[in-house]
């Protein structure tokens, strides 16, 4: 059984011509401390936008770097409030010389929580996931590309 989820590529994320396929693992907020006891090598990591510490600025670039350094091959960041968002990896607060290493997409809160509910209910805490790129217009955001995330 396959379900499609909508995700938007983050600005500055590396592009891929082929689907990224792998197990999906929930990684909290994507902090080093969230990932240090997880085996995320060759997985697709899903993390929540923001932080669990009030006032802490946990930029998407930090989440991407932590995921890539831990061995993940892609990252999904789901929103911490209702709706979807357009994220940016390279910005004025990025570390000097920072270059994103893995594809990163954003997802809305409802779909992100649905994915997490499915993987946390699974004995092995992961599902196979496929990220596929489609050249379709997303009218309300004015974007030319979207990723479709499939859970199988």
XYZ file of C-alpha atoms in Angstrom:
152
model
C 0.000 0.000 0.000
C 1.459 3.336 -1.056
C 0.543 6.792 0.211
C 1.781 10.059 -1.281
C 2.836 13.025 0.853
C 3.777 16.461 -0.450
C 7.146 17.952 0.448
C 8.939 21.054 -0.829
C 12.694 21.094 -1.525
C 14.533 23.581 0.669
C 16.383 26.396 -1.059
C 20.053 25.469 -1.399
C 19.524 21.715 -0.996
C 21.408 19.460 -3.416
C 19.239 18.263 -6.273
C 18.883 14.640 -7.267
C 17.701 13.127 -10.541
C 16.889 9.753 -8.988
C 14.555 8.855 -6.129
C 16.183 8.660 -2.720
C 15.098 5.396 -1.130
C 15.738 4.156 2.371
C 14.395 3.482 5.809
C 12.909 6.493 7.558
C 13.874 7.287 11.138
C 12.464 9.899 13.512
C 15.268 12.108 14.822
C 13.550 14.486 17.257
C 14.593 18.047 16.437
C 17.725 16.975 14.557
C 20.156 18.000 17.294
C 23.399 16.080 17.773
C 22.010 14.845 21.108
C 18.860 13.569 19.335
C 20.912 11.586 16.830
C 23.854 10.291 18.868
C 22.120 7.045 19.938
C 20.418 6.365 16.598
C 21.826 4.416 13.664
C 20.795 6.735 10.815
C 23.430 5.626 8.305
C 21.890 5.485 4.794
C 18.456 6.407 6.169
C 16.066 9.256 5.537
C 15.707 11.254 8.716
C 12.493 13.058 9.676
C 12.769 15.831 12.281
C 10.550 18.563 13.692
C 11.090 22.213 12.781
C 12.371 24.378 15.630
C 13.685 23.243 18.991
C 12.485 21.902 22.323
C 14.411 24.676 24.078
C 12.633 28.025 24.139
C 14.629 30.731 22.360
C 17.122 28.291 20.811
C 17.730 28.956 17.104
C 18.192 25.590 15.437
C 18.575 26.536 11.778
C 17.742 24.127 8.957
C 21.421 24.227 8.010
C 22.331 22.859 11.454
C 19.736 20.093 11.159
C 21.053 19.195 7.676
C 24.679 19.152 8.818
C 23.847 16.994 11.847
C 21.875 14.560 9.681
C 24.602 14.357 7.018
C 27.359 13.983 9.639
C 25.378 11.127 11.233
C 25.205 9.363 7.846
C 21.634 10.092 6.714
C 21.134 10.386 2.962
C 18.138 12.757 3.069
C 16.229 14.890 5.565
C 12.553 15.749 5.957
C 11.700 18.657 8.273
C 8.031 18.765 9.255
C 6.442 21.984 10.451
C 5.977 22.730 14.146
C 2.694 24.491 13.367
C -0.133 23.902 10.926
C 0.672 24.199 7.220
C 3.706 23.762 5.010
C 6.688 26.112 4.690
C 9.552 26.965 2.374
C 12.897 26.535 4.128
C 16.319 27.914 3.274
C 19.622 26.183 4.009
C 22.111 28.862 2.959
C 21.539 32.197 4.671
C 23.338 34.948 6.552
C 23.531 32.821 9.731
C 25.039 29.729 8.027
C 28.509 28.736 9.156
C 31.220 30.128 6.833
C 31.926 27.612 4.067
C 28.778 25.594 4.800
C 27.526 23.584 1.803
C 24.517 21.256 2.138
C 25.413 17.593 1.552
C 22.029 15.818 1.377
C 18.571 16.561 -0.079
C 16.295 18.353 2.400
C 12.557 18.872 2.062
C 9.855 20.484 4.185
C 6.514 18.904 5.024
C 3.416 20.159 6.774
C 2.791 19.296 10.411
C -0.151 16.972 9.853
C 1.635 14.803 7.291
C 4.865 14.806 9.310
C 3.052 13.600 12.413
C 1.236 10.959 10.361
C 4.563 9.598 9.065
C 6.023 9.567 12.581
C 2.950 7.794 13.968
C 3.400 5.103 11.317
C 7.108 4.601 11.939
C 6.817 4.656 15.743
C 4.077 2.047 15.504
C 6.356 -0.203 13.483
C 8.420 -2.803 15.327
C 11.615 -1.628 13.633
C 10.696 2.089 13.773
C 11.057 2.597 10.036
C 9.262 2.273 6.738
C 10.723 2.290 3.277
C 10.390 5.739 1.772
C 10.876 7.074 -1.723
C 11.491 10.739 -2.535
C 10.510 11.447 -6.126
C 10.824 14.756 -7.946
C 7.968 15.936 -10.116
C 7.991 19.005 -12.319
C 4.611 20.385 -11.289
C 3.523 23.865 -10.336
C 2.474 24.456 -6.741
C 0.185 27.462 -7.307
C -0.197 28.740 -3.739
C 3.598 28.856 -3.288
C 4.602 29.774 -6.850
C 7.115 26.919 -7.000
C 7.957 24.868 -10.053
C 9.034 21.632 -8.340
C 7.816 19.486 -5.537
C 8.892 16.227 -4.013
C 6.355 13.550 -3.424
C 7.136 11.344 -0.472
C 5.785 7.816 -0.699
C 5.612 5.372 2.174
C 5.456 1.746 1.077
